[in-house]
PDB file of C-alpha atoms in Angstrom:
ATOM      1  CA  UNK D   1     104.987 107.922  92.222  1.00 42.00           C
ATOM      2  CA  UNK D   2     105.028 110.653  94.836  1.00 48.00           C
ATOM      3  CA  UNK D   3     103.953 109.803  98.344  1.00 51.00           C
ATOM      4  CA  UNK D   4     103.464 111.541 101.669  1.00 54.00           C
ATOM      5  CA  UNK D   5     106.611 113.088 103.082  1.00 54.00           C
ATOM      6  CA  UNK D   6     108.402 113.525  99.738  1.00 64.00           C
ATOM      7  CA  UNK D   7     109.497 116.920  98.460  1.00 76.00           C
ATOM      8  CA  UNK D   8     107.079 119.025  96.428  1.00 83.00           C
ATOM      9  CA  UNK D   9     106.685 117.811  92.831  1.00 91.00           C
ATOM     10  CA  UNK D  10     107.731 119.859  89.830  1.00 94.00           C
ATOM     11  CA  UNK D  11     105.189 121.489  87.520  1.00 94.00           C
ATOM     12  CA  UNK D  12     105.762 118.710  84.964  1.00 95.00           C
ATOM     13  CA  UNK D  13     105.138 116.041  87.581  1.00 95.00           C
ATOM     14  CA  UNK D  14     101.933 117.751  88.693  1.00 96.00           C
ATOM     15  CA  UNK D  15     100.742 117.911  85.093  1.00 96.00           C
ATOM     16  CA  UNK D  16     101.467 114.211  84.631  1.00 97.00           C
ATOM     17  CA  UNK D  17      99.607 113.367  87.848  1.00 97.00           C
ATOM     18  CA  UNK D  18      96.601 115.449  86.794  1.00 96.00           C
ATOM     19  CA  UNK D  19      96.418 113.850  83.358  1.00 97.00           C
ATOM     20  CA  UNK D  20      96.771 110.331  84.702  1.00 97.00           C
ATOM     21  CA  UNK D  21      94.175 111.085  87.382  1.00 96.00           C
ATOM     22  CA  UNK D  22      91.740 112.351  84.746  1.00 96.00           C
ATOM     23  CA  UNK D  23      92.328 109.103  82.834  1.00 96.00           C
ATOM     24  CA  UNK D  24      91.334 107.055  85.886  1.00 95.00           C
ATOM     25  CA  UNK D  25      94.716 106.075  87.322  1.00 97.00           C
ATOM     26  CA  UNK D  26      93.957 105.176  90.941  1.00 96.00           C
ATOM     27  CA  UNK D  27      97.397 105.942  92.347  1.00 96.00           C
ATOM     28  CA  UNK D  28      97.488 109.318  90.628  1.00 97.00           C
ATOM     29  CA  UNK D  29      94.033 110.178  91.952  1.00 97.00           C
ATOM     30  CA  UNK D  30      95.354 109.482  95.434  1.00 97.00           C
ATOM     31  CA  UNK D  31      98.519 111.475  94.742  1.00 96.00           C
ATOM     32  CA  UNK D  32      96.514 114.430  93.430  1.00 97.00           C
ATOM     33  CA  UNK D  33      94.312 114.251  96.506  1.00 97.00           C
ATOM     34  CA  UNK D  34      97.453 114.483  98.609  1.00 96.00           C
ATOM     35  CA  UNK D  35      98.562 117.598  96.742  1.00 97.00           C
ATOM     36  CA  UNK D  36      95.193 119.272  97.306  1.00 97.00           C
ATOM     37  CA  UNK D  37      95.231 118.273 100.962  1.00 96.00           C
ATOM     38  CA  UNK D  38      98.731 119.620 101.612  1.00 94.00           C
ATOM     39  CA  UNK D  39      98.822 122.464  99.102  1.00 95.00           C
ATOM     40  CA  UNK D  40     102.107 121.280  97.611  1.00 92.00           C
ATOM     41  CA  UNK D  41     103.479 121.513  94.095  1.00 92.00           C
ATOM     42  CA  UNK D  42     101.756 124.789  93.345  1.00 94.00           C
ATOM     43  CA  UNK D  43      98.363 123.142  93.862  1.00 95.00           C
ATOM     44  CA  UNK D  44      96.095 125.305  96.053  1.00 96.00           C
ATOM     45  CA  UNK D  45      95.030 123.649  99.293  1.00 96.00           C
ATOM     46  CA  UNK D  46      91.482 122.421  98.830  1.00 97.00           C
ATOM     47  CA  UNK D  47      90.179 119.899 101.367  1.00 97.00           C
ATOM     48  CA  UNK D  48      86.852 119.212  99.566  1.00 97.00           C
ATOM     49  CA  UNK D  49      88.706 118.311  96.350  1.00 98.00           C
ATOM     50  CA  UNK D  50      91.131 116.134  98.293  1.00 98.00           C
ATOM     51  CA  UNK D  51      88.258 114.348 100.002  1.00 98.00           C
ATOM     52  CA  UNK D  52      86.432 113.857  96.695  1.00 98.00           C
ATOM     53  CA  UNK D  53      89.492 112.265  95.098  1.00 98.00           C
ATOM     54  CA  UNK D  54      90.071 109.957  98.065  1.00 98.00           C
ATOM     55  CA  UNK D  55      86.415 108.921  98.025  1.00 97.00           C
ATOM     56  CA  UNK D  56      86.634 108.137  94.303  1.00 97.00           C
ATOM     57  CA  UNK D  57      89.296 105.461  94.891  1.00 96.00           C
ATOM     58  CA  UNK D  58      88.360 104.184  98.351  1.00 95.00           C
ATOM     59  CA  UNK D  59      86.258 101.282  97.085  1.00 90.00           C
ATOM     60  CA  UNK D  60      89.195  99.789  95.166  1.00 92.00           C
ATOM     61  CA  UNK D  61      92.194 101.042  97.149  1.00 92.00           C
ATOM     62  CA  UNK D  62      92.353 101.059 100.935  1.00 93.00           C
ATOM     63  CA  UNK D  63      94.670 104.071 100.821  1.00 96.00           C
ATOM     64  CA  UNK D  64      91.642 106.189  99.947  1.00 97.00           C
ATOM     65  CA  UNK D  65      89.870 105.229 103.166  1.00 98.00           C
ATOM     66  CA  UNK D  66      93.152 105.598 105.052  1.00 98.00           C
ATOM     67  CA  UNK D  67      93.563 109.192 103.850  1.00 98.00           C
ATOM     68  CA  UNK D  68      89.912 109.973 104.651  1.00 98.00           C
ATOM     69  CA  UNK D  69      90.394 108.503 108.119  1.00 98.00           C
ATOM     70  CA  UNK D  70      93.443 110.624 108.744  1.00 97.00           C
ATOM     71  CA  UNK D  71      91.596 113.762 107.604  1.00 98.00           C
ATOM     72  CA  UNK D  72      88.835 112.958 110.090  1.00 98.00           C
ATOM     73  CA  UNK D  73      91.305 112.199 112.889  1.00 98.00           C
ATOM     74  CA  UNK D  74      93.371 115.342 112.328  1.00 97.00           C
ATOM     75  CA  UNK D  75      90.452 117.629 111.485  1.00 97.00           C
ATOM     76  CA  UNK D  76      91.583 118.536 107.983  1.00 96.00           C
ATOM     77  CA  UNK D  77      88.782 120.568 106.439  1.00 95.00           C
ATOM     78  CA  UNK D  78      86.310 119.314 109.020  1.00 96.00           C
ATOM     79  CA  UNK D  79      85.715 119.051 112.738  1.00 97.00           C
ATOM     80  CA  UNK D  80      87.951 116.379 114.232  1.00 97.00           C
ATOM     81  CA  UNK D  81      85.953 113.155 114.431  1.00 98.00           C
ATOM     82  CA  UNK D  82      87.574 110.111 116.041  1.00 98.00           C
ATOM     83  CA  UNK D  83      84.430 108.015 115.596  1.00 98.00           C
ATOM     84  CA  UNK D  84      84.541 108.535 111.837  1.00 98.00           C
ATOM     85  CA  UNK D  85      88.308 108.045 111.780  1.00 98.00           C
ATOM     86  CA  UNK D  86      88.013 104.699 113.549  1.00 98.00           C
ATOM     87  CA  UNK D  87      85.281 103.564 111.153  1.00 98.00           C
ATOM     88  CA  UNK D  88      87.287 104.599 108.096  1.00 98.00           C
ATOM     89  CA  UNK D  89      90.518 102.950 109.245  1.00 98.00           C
ATOM     90  CA  UNK D  90      88.549  99.733 109.675  1.00 97.00           C
ATOM     91  CA  UNK D  91      87.189 100.112 106.143  1.00 97.00           C
ATOM     92  CA  UNK D  92      90.706 100.731 104.844  1.00 97.00           C
ATOM     93  CA  UNK D  93      91.787  97.363 106.219  1.00 96.00           C
ATOM     94  CA  UNK D  94      89.008  95.483 104.445  1.00 93.00           C
ATOM     95  CA  UNK D  95      90.902  95.722 101.143  1.00 85.00           C
ATOM     96  CA  UNK D  96      94.462  96.567 102.141  1.00 91.00           C
ATOM     97  CA  UNK D  97      97.142  95.419 104.562  1.00 92.00           C
ATOM     98  CA  UNK D  98      98.427  98.870 105.424  1.00 95.00           C
ATOM     99  CA  UNK D  99     100.589  99.102 108.529  1.00 95.00           C
ATOM    100  CA  UNK D 100      99.701 102.810 108.719  1.00 96.00           C
ATOM    101  CA  UNK D 101      96.022 101.955 109.110  1.00 98.00           C
ATOM    102  CA  UNK D 102      96.788  99.205 111.623  1.00 97.00           C
ATOM    103  CA  UNK D 103      98.919 101.521 113.749  1.00 98.00           C
ATOM    104  CA  UNK D 104      96.400 104.361 113.654  1.00 98.00           C
ATOM    105  CA  UNK D 105      93.475 102.083 114.490  1.00 98.00           C
ATOM    106  CA  UNK D 106      95.443 100.361 117.254  1.00 98.00           C
ATOM    107  CA  UNK D 107      96.200 103.711 118.887  1.00 98.00           C
ATOM    108  CA  UNK D 108      92.536 104.754 118.766  1.00 98.00           C
ATOM    109  CA  UNK D 109      91.529 101.425 120.323  1.00 98.00           C
ATOM    110  CA  UNK D 110      94.272 101.617 122.943  1.00 98.00           C
ATOM    111  CA  UNK D 111      93.252 105.119 124.005  1.00 98.00           C
ATOM    112  CA  UNK D 112      89.504 104.529 123.727  1.00 98.00           C
ATOM    113  CA  UNK D 113      89.070 107.289 121.162  1.00 98.00           C
ATOM    114  CA  UNK D 114      86.194 107.066 118.699  1.00 98.00           C
ATOM    115  CA  UNK D 115      84.737 104.079 120.532  1.00 98.00           C
ATOM    116  CA  UNK D 116      85.277 101.856 123.565  1.00 98.00           C
ATOM    117  CA  UNK D 117      88.789 101.028 124.703  1.00 98.00           C
ATOM    118  CA  UNK D 118      89.781  97.673 123.203  1.00 97.00           C
ATOM    119  CA  UNK D 119      93.208  96.607 124.423  1.00 96.00           C
ATOM    120  CA  UNK D 120      93.005  93.190 122.804  1.00 96.00           C
ATOM    121  CA  UNK D 121      92.011  94.673 119.438  1.00 96.00           C
ATOM    122  CA  UNK D 122      94.891  97.129 119.717  1.00 97.00           C
ATOM    123  CA  UNK D 123      97.316  94.311 120.537  1.00 96.00           C
ATOM    124  CA  UNK D 124      96.229  92.388 117.450  1.00 96.00           C
ATOM    125  CA  UNK D 125      96.877  95.327 115.142  1.00 96.00           C
ATOM    126  CA  UNK D 126     100.163  96.215 116.826  1.00 95.00           C
ATOM    127  CA  UNK D 127     101.533  92.682 116.547  1.00 94.00           C
ATOM    128  CA  UNK D 128     100.536  92.489 112.875  1.00 93.00           C
ATOM    129  CA  UNK D 129     102.227  95.825 112.133  1.00 93.00           C
ATOM    130  CA  UNK D 130     105.426  95.214 114.102  1.00 91.00           C
ATOM    131  CA  UNK D 131     108.492  94.941 111.872  1.00 87.00           C
ATOM    132  CA  UNK D 132     111.346  95.129 114.358  1.00 82.00           C
ATOM    133  CA  UNK D 133     112.042  95.669 118.026  1.00 81.00           C
ATOM    134  CA  UNK D 134     111.737  99.299 119.028  1.00 84.00           C
ATOM    135  CA  UNK D 135     109.370 100.392 116.272  1.00 90.00           C
ATOM    136  CA  UNK D 136     106.055 102.161 116.942  1.00 94.00           C
ATOM    137  CA  UNK D 137     104.054  98.924 116.957  1.00 93.00           C
ATOM    138  CA  UNK D 138     106.519  97.229 119.316  1.00 90.00           C
ATOM    139  CA  UNK D 139     106.294 100.159 121.733  1.00 93.00           C
ATOM    140  CA  UNK D 140     102.496  99.969 121.595  1.00 95.00           C
ATOM    141  CA  UNK D 141     102.621  96.294 122.524  1.00 92.00           C
ATOM    142  CA  UNK D 142     104.899  97.036 125.465  1.00 90.00           C
ATOM    143  CA  UNK D 143     102.514  99.713 126.769  1.00 95.00           C
ATOM    144  CA  UNK D 144      99.546  97.361 126.652  1.00 95.00           C
ATOM    145  CA  UNK D 145     101.344  94.326 128.059  1.00 90.00           C
ATOM    146  CA  UNK D 146     102.543  96.470 130.963  1.00 92.00           C
ATOM    147  CA  UNK D 147      98.871  96.929 131.881  1.00 93.00           C
ATOM    148  CA  UNK D 148      98.466  93.128 132.085  1.00 90.00           C
ATOM    149  CA  UNK D 149      95.087  92.988 130.342  1.00 92.00           C
ATOM    150  CA  UNK D 150      92.921  89.980 131.174  1.00 91.00           C
ATOM    151  CA  UNK D 151      92.415  87.919 128.007  1.00 93.00           C
ATOM    152  CA  UNK D 152      90.314  84.857 127.285  1.00 94.00           C
ATOM    153  CA  UNK D 153      91.925  81.626 126.107  1.00 93.00           C
ATOM    154  CA  UNK D 154      90.549  82.292 122.620  1.00 94.00           C
ATOM    155  CA  UNK D 155      92.073  85.776 122.573  1.00 93.00           C
ATOM    156  CA  UNK D 156      95.448  84.410 123.666  1.00 93.00           C
ATOM    157  CA  UNK D 157      95.294  81.836 120.872  1.00 94.00           C
ATOM    158  CA  UNK D 158      94.368  84.447 118.268  1.00 92.00           C
ATOM    159  CA  UNK D 159      97.153  86.745 119.421  1.00 94.00           C
ATOM    160  CA  UNK D 160      99.726  83.946 119.329  1.00 93.00           C
ATOM    161  CA  UNK D 161      98.631  82.964 115.819  1.00 94.00           C
ATOM    162  CA  UNK D 162      99.129  86.559 114.672  1.00 92.00           C
ATOM    163  CA  UNK D 163     102.437  86.701 116.538  1.00 93.00           C
ATOM    164  CA  UNK D 164     103.543  83.476 114.864  1.00 93.00           C
ATOM    165  CA  UNK D 165     102.904  84.953 111.422  1.00 92.00           C
ATOM    166  CA  UNK D 166     104.807  88.141 112.274  1.00 91.00           C
ATOM    167  CA  UNK D 167     107.679  86.156 113.792  1.00 93.00           C
ATOM    168  CA  UNK D 168     107.994  83.832 110.778  1.00 94.00           C
ATOM    169  CA  UNK D 169     108.101  86.745 108.365  1.00 93.00           C
ATOM    170  CA  UNK D 170     110.673  88.574 110.466  1.00 94.00           C
ATOM    171  CA  UNK D 171     112.937  85.533 110.847  1.00 96.00           C
ATOM    172  CA  UNK D 172     112.641  84.585 107.172  1.00 97.00           C
ATOM    173  CA  UNK D 173     113.460  88.140 106.093  1.00 96.00           C
ATOM    174  CA  UNK D 174     116.465  88.242 108.418  1.00 97.00           C
ATOM    175  CA  UNK D 175     117.734  84.845 107.252  1.00 98.00           C
ATOM    176  CA  UNK D 176     117.466  85.887 103.604  1.00 98.00           C
ATOM    177  CA  UNK D 177     119.280  89.180 104.234  1.00 98.00           C
ATOM    178  CA  UNK D 178     122.080  87.334 106.035  1.00 98.00           C
ATOM    179  CA  UNK D 179     122.400  84.754 103.250  1.00 98.00           C
ATOM    180  CA  UNK D 180     122.697  87.485 100.627  1.00 98.00           C
ATOM    181  CA  UNK D 181     125.234  89.488 102.646  1.00 98.00           C
ATOM    182  CA  UNK D 182     127.463  86.571 103.659  1.00 98.00           C
ATOM    183  CA  UNK D 183     127.451  84.913 100.241  1.00 98.00           C
ATOM    184  CA  UNK D 184     129.075  88.078  98.908  1.00 97.00           C
ATOM    185  CA  UNK D 185     131.909  87.611 101.403  1.00 96.00           C
ATOM    186  CA  UNK D 186     132.343  83.840 101.698  1.00 97.00           C
ATOM    187  CA  UNK D 187     133.771  81.733  98.895  1.00 96.00           C
ATOM    188  CA  UNK D 188     131.413  79.287  97.204  1.00 96.00           C
ATOM    189  CA  UNK D 189     132.191  75.679  98.086  1.00 97.00           C
ATOM    190  CA  UNK D 190     133.626  76.520 101.499  1.00 96.00           C
ATOM    191  CA  UNK D 191     130.634  74.845 103.190  1.00 97.00           C
ATOM    192  CA  UNK D 192     129.192  71.393 102.539  1.00 97.00           C
ATOM    193  CA  UNK D 193     125.663  71.958 103.876  1.00 97.00           C
ATOM    194  CA  UNK D 194     123.408  74.686 105.324  1.00 98.00           C
ATOM    195  CA  UNK D 195     123.969  76.098 108.796  1.00 98.00           C
ATOM    196  CA  UNK D 196     121.040  75.301 111.096  1.00 98.00           C
ATOM    197  CA  UNK D 197     120.430  77.646 114.008  1.00 98.00           C
ATOM    198  CA  UNK D 198     117.989  77.781 116.866  1.00 98.00           C
ATOM    199  CA  UNK D 199     116.702  81.229 117.799  1.00 97.00           C
ATOM    200  CA  UNK D 200     115.650  81.289 121.462  1.00 97.00           C
ATOM    201  CA  UNK D 201     113.515  84.100 122.816  1.00 95.00           C
ATOM    202  CA  UNK D 202     113.259  84.869 126.524  1.00 94.00           C
ATOM    203  CA  UNK D 203     110.268  86.555 128.125  1.00 90.00           C
ATOM    204  CA  UNK D 204     110.910  90.241 128.746  1.00 87.00           C
ATOM    205  CA  UNK D 205     113.856  90.507 126.349  1.00 90.00           C
ATOM    206  CA  UNK D 206     114.057  91.340 122.654  1.00 90.00           C
ATOM    207  CA  UNK D 207     117.608  89.952 122.428  1.00 94.00           C
ATOM    208  CA  UNK D 208     117.523  86.285 121.366  1.00 95.00           C
ATOM    209  CA  UNK D 209     120.003  83.541 122.166  1.00 96.00           C
ATOM    210  CA  UNK D 210     121.430  81.998 118.990  1.00 98.00           C
ATOM    211  CA  UNK D 211     122.496  78.333 119.144  1.00 98.00           C
ATOM    212  CA  UNK D 212     124.239  76.299 116.461  1.00 98.00           C
ATOM    213  CA  UNK D 213     122.188  73.140 115.848  1.00 98.00           C
ATOM    214  CA  UNK D 214     123.946  71.722 112.783  1.00 98.00           C
ATOM    215  CA  UNK D 215     127.286  72.772 111.336  1.00 98.00           C
ATOM    216  CA  UNK D 216     127.919  73.655 107.710  1.00 98.00           C
ATOM    217  CA  UNK D 217     131.138  71.662 107.907  1.00 97.00           C
ATOM    218  CA  UNK D 218     133.176  74.847 108.177  1.00 98.00           C
ATOM    219  CA  UNK D 219     133.616  76.430 111.617  1.00 98.00           C
ATOM    220  CA  UNK D 220     134.353  79.875 110.154  1.00 97.00           C
ATOM    221  CA  UNK D 221     131.125  79.848 108.141  1.00 98.00           C
ATOM    222  CA  UNK D 222     129.212  78.696 111.210  1.00 98.00           C
ATOM    223  CA  UNK D 223     130.624  81.533 113.312  1.00 98.00           C
ATOM    224  CA  UNK D 224     129.897  84.133 110.643  1.00 98.00           C
ATOM    225  CA  UNK D 225     126.255  83.057 110.484  1.00 98.00           C
ATOM    226  CA  UNK D 226     125.850  82.914 114.279  1.00 98.00           C
ATOM    227  CA  UNK D 227     127.434  86.358 114.656  1.00 97.00           C
ATOM    228  CA  UNK D 228     125.256  87.887 111.947  1.00 98.00           C
ATOM    229  CA  UNK D 229     122.058  86.415 113.405  1.00 97.00           C
ATOM    230  CA  UNK D 230     123.144  87.701 116.799  1.00 95.00           C
ATOM    231  CA  UNK D 231     122.192  91.198 115.610  1.00 95.00           C
ATOM    232  CA  UNK D 232     118.554  90.120 115.215  1.00 96.00           C
ATOM    233  CA  UNK D 233     116.045  91.641 117.598  1.00 94.00           C
ATOM    234  CA  UNK D 234     112.635  90.132 118.319  1.00 92.00           C
ATOM    235  CA  UNK D 235     109.780  92.318 116.974  1.00 88.00           C
ATOM    236  CA  UNK D 236     107.143  91.036 119.409  1.00 88.00           C
ATOM    237  CA  UNK D 237     106.661  88.410 122.103  1.00 89.00           C
ATOM    238  CA  UNK D 238     104.131  85.570 122.285  1.00 93.00           C
ATOM    239  CA  UNK D 239     101.784  85.205 125.241  1.00 92.00           C
ATOM    240  CA  UNK D 240     103.407  82.287 127.034  1.00 92.00           C
ATOM    241  CA  UNK D 241     101.511  79.944 129.373  1.00 91.00           C
ATOM    242  CA  UNK D 242     102.244  80.034 133.089  1.00 88.00           C
ATOM    243  CA  UNK D 243     105.567  78.425 133.884  1.00 92.00           C
ATOM    244  CA  UNK D 244     107.020  78.916 130.402  1.00 94.00           C
ATOM    245  CA  UNK D 245     109.485  81.754 129.926  1.00 94.00           C
ATOM    246  CA  UNK D 246     111.006  81.027 126.522  1.00 95.00           C
ATOM    247  CA  UNK D 247     110.237  80.012 122.950  1.00 96.00           C
ATOM    248  CA  UNK D 248     112.391  78.884 120.044  1.00 96.00           C
ATOM    249  CA  UNK D 249     112.470  78.519 116.277  1.00 96.00           C
ATOM    250  CA  UNK D 250     114.974  76.966 113.872  1.00 97.00           C
ATOM    251  CA  UNK D 251     116.292  78.345 110.595  1.00 97.00           C
ATOM    252  CA  UNK D 252     118.674  76.854 108.023  1.00 98.00           C
ATOM    253  CA  UNK D 253     120.867  79.268 106.061  1.00 98.00           C
ATOM    254  CA  UNK D 254     122.650  78.430 102.818  1.00 98.00           C
ATOM    255  CA  UNK D 255     126.006  80.173 103.024  1.00 98.00           C
ATOM    256  CA  UNK D 256     129.172  79.189 101.146  1.00 97.00           C
ATOM    257  CA  UNK D 257     127.517  76.354  99.231  1.00 97.00           C
ATOM    258  CA  UNK D 258     128.173  75.482  95.587  1.00 93.00           C
TER     259      UNK D 258
END
């Protein structure tokens, strides 16, 4: 299925999208709306038709609201309206988990566009959308944290819960990628048990310290895992209590096992 940023579709692809859209296919309705909005694939630019198609799927697919929000924010076929954009991005997130919507809404909240400035709300969306250190969400978090916003204890707890979810997903994804990569290189049976590591994060740094907690029984396997995990970069930081400047998490990786 074609998406934003891809090259213009062929005439046959446009015909397929039109037919599927007419038959009620939600993704093709959204795709056809994108063609009308951009004027690609030989489809004449028509903002009202694009809007109508997005509206027809919005109730069942958050992408519809997301596209409508972007049209409002960028002024496509209408006067730019940040208030409407903010409202529509929020609607998009009621039935989707789109990082695009989270990032767009976070930026509006951070800048106080379309409503009051809400640094905490922006932080929540940025931390949920962050995938790796240095990405757009990570940079947004750094901007806000540099302002040292005053947060309540409840807000700190909510942020740290969201951070914990993001951190777990990031570490689990990294561990799985490393297992897959190293098991292609290391002979099966060369290790007797998983390698257990501790990932230590330090306040103000996205470079973790990797410690070997339990050996696999093979020093070469241990070193390969430690070295590979050493490339990991922290996607976001928790809000640590006064006097605490580090956090840690353990992961066990199955490399070289039978």
